[in-house]
Amino acid sequence: MGEIKCVQMTRKFEGEGIDTYALKPITMDFKAGDFVSVIGPSGSGKSTLLSLLGTLDVPTSGDLYFEGVKLSQLNAKELADFRFEKVGFIFQQFHLIPTLTSIENVMAPLFSRKVDYDKKERALSLLARVGLQEKAESLPSQLSGGQQQRVAVARALIHEPEWLLADEPTGNLDSETGEVIFELLRELNQEKGCGVICVTHDPSIAERADVQVRMKDGEIIEVIDMRVTGHA
């Protein structure tokens, strides 16, 4: 399982004569198998950090390593393979394809890939895992928000990633449904050993992580091992 390490990593956005640092120099290790929450006010750099860790964006400066490999040294195909093999993404807006059924949405990351297993069989087993096997042929418009997010979780797991990167996965859900999604992520983390980095505004979720990362103004201001403090 892979450790993620960022060293003096920044992200700067250039405006009309004004440069804005969404992320100031950050150095941190994310240990394999940990459940990490990232919390802070809007504009603190949480989502920017998550995008960089998942290689959806590129740092302005500094380095990002996975299992000791400097990701900036990978070419475009190698980066795409890295994302496919190592990382699953879960977003606040679900990002399901509206014209595809639940099972087709779960299989979507595999459409252009050759794999040595039955895609449909794995997708069905994942829908069963998130309690939606009976909704396999339903379109997103026929699902509730919580059901759509569970489909998105299943989709993120289709290639058995080492890390799940979740950006406000409960943000569009009521508190009860959000709790269901959190518990599902926690179970996957504990049963599969899949590392989770979860950006959240919800303190009740952040406090139940293994590690809590607090951000403000593009900086990590505190890292708390909740297992040591007795919270996790």
Short mmCIF file of C-alpha atoms in Angstrom, two decimals:
data_model
loop_
_atom_site.label_atom_id
_atom_site.label_comp_id
_atom_site.label_asym_id
_atom_site.label_seq_id
_atom_site.Cartn_x
_atom_site.Cartn_y
_atom_site.Cartn_z
CA MET A 1 0.00 0.00 0.00
CA GLY A 2 1.28 3.43 -0.91
CA GLU A 3 2.32 6.35 1.20
CA ILE A 4 1.70 9.81 -0.27
CA LYS A 5 4.28 12.47 0.52
CA CYS A 6 4.22 16.14 -0.44
CA VAL A 7 7.32 18.29 -0.02
CA GLN A 8 7.07 22.11 -0.06
CA MET A 9 4.15 21.77 -2.47
CA THR A 10 2.40 24.98 -3.57
CA ARG A 11 -0.32 26.05 -6.00
CA LYS A 12 -0.35 29.58 -7.33
CA PHE A 13 -2.99 31.11 -9.59
CA GLU A 14 -2.04 34.09 -11.71
CA GLY A 15 -4.51 36.95 -12.10
CA GLU A 16 -4.31 40.39 -13.67
CA GLY A 17 -1.07 41.47 -12.07
CA ILE A 18 -1.92 39.60 -8.89
CA ASP A 19 -0.71 36.13 -7.96
CA THR A 20 -2.80 34.23 -5.44
CA TYR A 21 -1.48 31.24 -3.52
CA ALA A 22 -4.33 28.78 -3.05
CA LEU A 23 -1.79 26.54 -1.37
CA LYS A 24 1.30 27.78 0.44
CA PRO A 25 4.31 25.46 0.91
CA ILE A 26 3.02 22.22 2.42
CA THR A 27 5.08 19.26 3.56
CA MET A 28 3.22 16.23 4.89
CA ASP A 29 3.12 12.43 4.77
CA PHE A 30 -0.14 10.55 4.30
CA LYS A 31 0.35 7.05 5.68
CA ALA A 32 -1.08 4.07 3.82
CA GLY A 33 -4.41 2.90 5.22
CA ASP A 34 -5.13 6.02 7.29
CA PHE A 35 -8.48 7.78 7.32
CA VAL A 36 -7.56 11.47 7.06
CA SER A 37 -9.99 14.35 7.38
CA VAL A 38 -9.12 17.78 5.99
CA ILE A 39 -11.14 20.58 7.57
CA GLY A 40 -11.11 24.36 7.38
CA PRO A 41 -13.16 27.34 6.19
CA SER A 42 -14.04 27.96 2.55
CA GLY A 43 -11.00 29.16 0.63
CA SER A 44 -8.53 27.48 2.97
CA GLY A 45 -7.07 25.27 0.21
CA LYS A 46 -8.72 21.96 1.08
CA SER A 47 -10.01 21.09 -2.38
CA THR A 48 -6.85 22.41 -4.02
CA LEU A 49 -4.78 20.07 -1.86
CA LEU A 50 -7.02 17.12 -2.75
CA SER A 51 -6.76 17.88 -6.49
CA LEU A 52 -2.97 17.97 -6.26
CA LEU A 53 -2.79 14.74 -4.25
CA GLY A 54 -4.93 13.01 -6.90
CA THR A 55 -2.90 14.54 -9.78
CA LEU A 56 -5.99 16.24 -11.17
CA ASP A 57 -3.92 19.42 -10.90
CA VAL A 58 -0.19 20.15 -10.97
CA PRO A 59 1.77 21.92 -8.19
CA THR A 60 3.31 25.28 -9.01
CA SER A 61 6.37 24.25 -7.04
CA GLY A 62 7.47 21.47 -4.73
CA ASP A 63 7.16 17.72 -5.19
CA LEU A 64 4.59 14.96 -4.75
CA TYR A 65 5.67 11.36 -4.16
CA PHE A 66 3.77 8.08 -4.16
CA GLU A 67 5.60 5.05 -2.78
CA GLY A 68 8.80 7.06 -3.22
CA VAL A 69 8.17 7.82 -6.90
CA LYS A 70 8.23 11.52 -7.84
CA LEU A 71 5.02 11.96 -9.79
CA SER A 72 6.30 14.96 -11.75
CA GLN A 73 8.67 12.56 -13.53
CA LEU A 74 5.79 10.54 -14.99
CA ASN A 75 4.52 11.21 -18.50
CA ALA A 76 0.83 11.72 -19.29
CA LYS A 77 0.09 8.02 -19.85
CA GLU A 78 1.95 7.00 -16.69
CA LEU A 79 0.00 9.59 -14.70
CA ALA A 80 -3.28 8.33 -16.14
CA ASP A 81 -2.28 4.76 -15.20
CA PHE A 82 -1.37 5.97 -11.71
CA ARG A 83 -4.78 7.55 -11.21
CA PHE A 84 -6.55 4.47 -12.56
CA GLU A 85 -4.58 1.98 -10.48
CA LYS A 86 -4.08 3.86 -7.23
CA VAL A 87 -6.75 6.51 -6.68
CA GLY A 88 -10.55 6.67 -6.54
CA PHE A 89 -12.41 9.98 -6.48
CA ILE A 90 -15.70 10.90 -4.80
CA PHE A 91 -17.17 14.35 -5.37
CA GLN A 92 -19.84 16.45 -3.69
CA GLN A 93 -21.79 16.75 -6.95
CA PHE A 94 -21.70 12.96 -7.63
CA HIS A 95 -20.74 13.48 -11.32
CA LEU A 96 -22.78 10.52 -12.53
CA ILE A 97 -23.45 10.31 -16.28
CA PRO A 98 -27.22 11.00 -16.55
CA THR A 99 -27.81 8.73 -19.56
CA LEU A 100 -26.17 5.69 -17.97
CA THR A 101 -27.72 3.28 -15.48
CA SER A 102 -26.23 2.74 -12.05
CA ILE A 103 -24.27 -0.32 -13.11
CA GLU A 104 -23.02 1.45 -16.24
CA ASN A 105 -21.89 4.42 -14.16
CA VAL A 106 -19.99 2.09 -11.84
CA MET A 107 -18.31 0.43 -14.82
CA ALA A 108 -17.56 3.75 -16.55
CA PRO A 109 -13.87 3.99 -15.43
CA LEU A 110 -13.30 0.59 -17.07
CA PHE A 111 -14.85 1.36 -20.47
CA SER A 112 -11.48 2.04 -22.13
CA ARG A 113 -9.51 -0.48 -20.07
CA LYS A 114 -8.71 -4.15 -20.54
CA VAL A 115 -8.98 -5.98 -17.23
CA ASP A 116 -8.68 -9.61 -16.19
CA TYR A 117 -12.03 -9.78 -14.43
CA ASP A 118 -15.70 -9.53 -15.41
CA LYS A 119 -16.55 -5.82 -15.31
CA LYS A 120 -20.30 -6.30 -14.86
CA GLU A 121 -19.87 -8.90 -12.15
CA ARG A 122 -17.57 -6.62 -10.16
CA ALA A 123 -19.89 -3.65 -10.62
CA LEU A 124 -22.86 -5.67 -9.37
CA SER A 125 -20.92 -6.84 -6.32
CA LEU A 126 -20.00 -3.24 -5.51
CA LEU A 127 -23.59 -2.06 -5.89
CA ALA A 128 -24.55 -4.85 -3.49
CA ARG A 129 -21.80 -3.66 -1.15
CA VAL A 130 -23.32 -0.17 -1.00
CA GLY A 131 -26.87 -1.56 -0.74
CA LEU A 132 -28.06 -0.70 -4.24
CA GLN A 133 -28.06 -3.96 -6.17
CA GLU A 134 -31.80 -3.57 -6.84
CA LYS A 135 -31.10 -0.16 -8.44
CA ALA A 136 -28.59 -1.50 -10.97
CA GLU A 137 -30.73 -0.58 -13.97
CA SER A 138 -31.94 2.79 -12.61
CA LEU A 139 -30.85 6.10 -14.08
CA PRO A 140 -29.42 8.81 -11.77
CA SER A 141 -32.66 10.81 -12.13
CA GLN A 142 -34.50 7.88 -10.55
CA LEU A 143 -32.27 7.88 -7.46
CA SER A 144 -32.18 10.01 -4.34
CA GLY A 145 -29.09 12.10 -3.56
CA GLY A 146 -27.87 9.53 -1.06
CA GLN A 147 -28.34 6.72 -3.55
CA GLN A 148 -26.46 8.66 -6.22
CA GLN A 149 -23.57 9.19 -3.82
CA ARG A 150 -23.49 5.47 -3.03
CA VAL A 151 -23.27 4.75 -6.76
CA ALA A 152 -20.39 7.23 -6.90
CA VAL A 153 -18.66 5.40 -4.05
CA ALA A 154 -19.06 2.09 -5.89
CA ARG A 155 -17.66 3.68 -9.05
CA ALA A 156 -14.62 4.94 -7.12
CA LEU A 157 -13.96 1.40 -5.90
CA ILE A 158 -14.32 -0.42 -9.24
CA HIS A 159 -10.55 -0.65 -9.78
CA GLU A 160 -9.73 -1.37 -6.10
CA PRO A 161 -7.70 1.80 -5.46
CA GLU A 162 -5.25 2.21 -2.60
CA TRP A 163 -6.62 5.67 -1.81
CA LEU A 164 -10.09 7.20 -1.90
CA LEU A 165 -10.05 10.98 -2.25
CA ALA A 166 -13.41 12.42 -1.20
CA ASP A 167 -14.26 16.11 -1.67
CA GLU A 168 -17.20 17.00 0.60
CA PRO A 169 -18.87 13.61 -0.03
CA THR A 170 -21.71 14.43 2.39
CA GLY A 171 -22.03 18.12 1.47
CA ASN A 172 -25.19 17.74 -0.65
CA LEU A 173 -26.88 15.26 1.66
CA ASP A 174 -29.07 15.56 4.73
CA SER A 175 -27.35 14.70 8.01
CA GLU A 176 -28.81 11.19 8.29
CA THR A 177 -27.84 10.23 4.74
CA GLY A 178 -24.44 11.89 5.19
CA GLU A 179 -23.85 9.67 8.20
CA VAL A 180 -24.61 6.59 6.08
CA ILE A 181 -22.01 7.67 3.50
CA PHE A 182 -19.42 8.40 6.19
CA GLU A 183 -19.95 5.00 7.82
CA LEU A 184 -19.62 3.34 4.42
CA LEU A 185 -16.27 5.07 3.82
CA ARG A 186 -15.13 4.11 7.32
CA GLU A 187 -16.05 0.47 6.77
CA LEU A 188 -14.18 0.37 3.46
CA ASN A 189 -11.17 1.91 5.16
CA GLN A 190 -11.18 -0.60 8.00
CA GLU A 191 -12.14 -3.72 6.05
CA LYS A 192 -10.17 -3.15 2.84
CA GLY A 193 -7.28 -1.11 4.21
CA CYS A 194 -8.06 1.56 1.66
CA GLY A 195 -6.68 4.95 2.68
CA VAL A 196 -9.19 7.81 2.72
CA ILE A 197 -8.55 11.54 2.49
CA CYS A 198 -11.85 13.30 3.11
CA VAL A 199 -12.32 17.04 2.72
CA THR A 200 -15.22 18.16 4.91
CA HIS A 201 -16.85 21.12 6.61
CA ASP A 202 -18.48 18.79 9.14
CA PRO A 203 -16.61 18.69 12.50
CA SER A 204 -18.44 15.50 13.53
CA ILE A 205 -16.90 13.71 10.54
CA ALA A 206 -13.49 15.30 10.92
CA GLU A 207 -13.25 14.28 14.57
CA ARG A 208 -13.78 10.57 13.76
CA ALA A 209 -10.85 10.30 11.37
CA ASP A 210 -7.51 8.70 12.29
CA VAL A 211 -5.76 11.96 11.45
CA GLN A 212 -7.29 15.43 11.31
CA VAL A 213 -5.63 18.07 9.13
CA ARG A 214 -6.74 21.65 9.85
CA MET A 215 -6.21 24.25 7.13
CA LYS A 216 -6.50 28.03 6.95
CA ASP A 217 -5.47 30.52 4.24
CA GLY A 218 -3.75 27.87 2.11
CA GLU A 219 -1.70 26.42 4.96
CA ILE A 220 -1.84 23.39 7.21
CA ILE A 221 -2.05 24.93 10.66
CA GLU A 222 -2.42 21.73 12.69
CA VAL A 223 -2.22 17.95 12.26
CA ILE A 224 -3.85 15.90 15.02
CA ASP A 225 -3.48 12.13 15.40
CA MET A 226 -6.96 11.39 16.76
CA ARG A 227 -5.88 7.90 17.83
CA VAL A 228 -3.41 9.43 20.29
CA THR A 229 -5.97 11.89 21.62
CA GLY A 230 -8.52 9.12 21.95
CA HIS A 231 -11.09 10.48 19.48
CA ALA A 232 -10.77 8.01 16.61
#
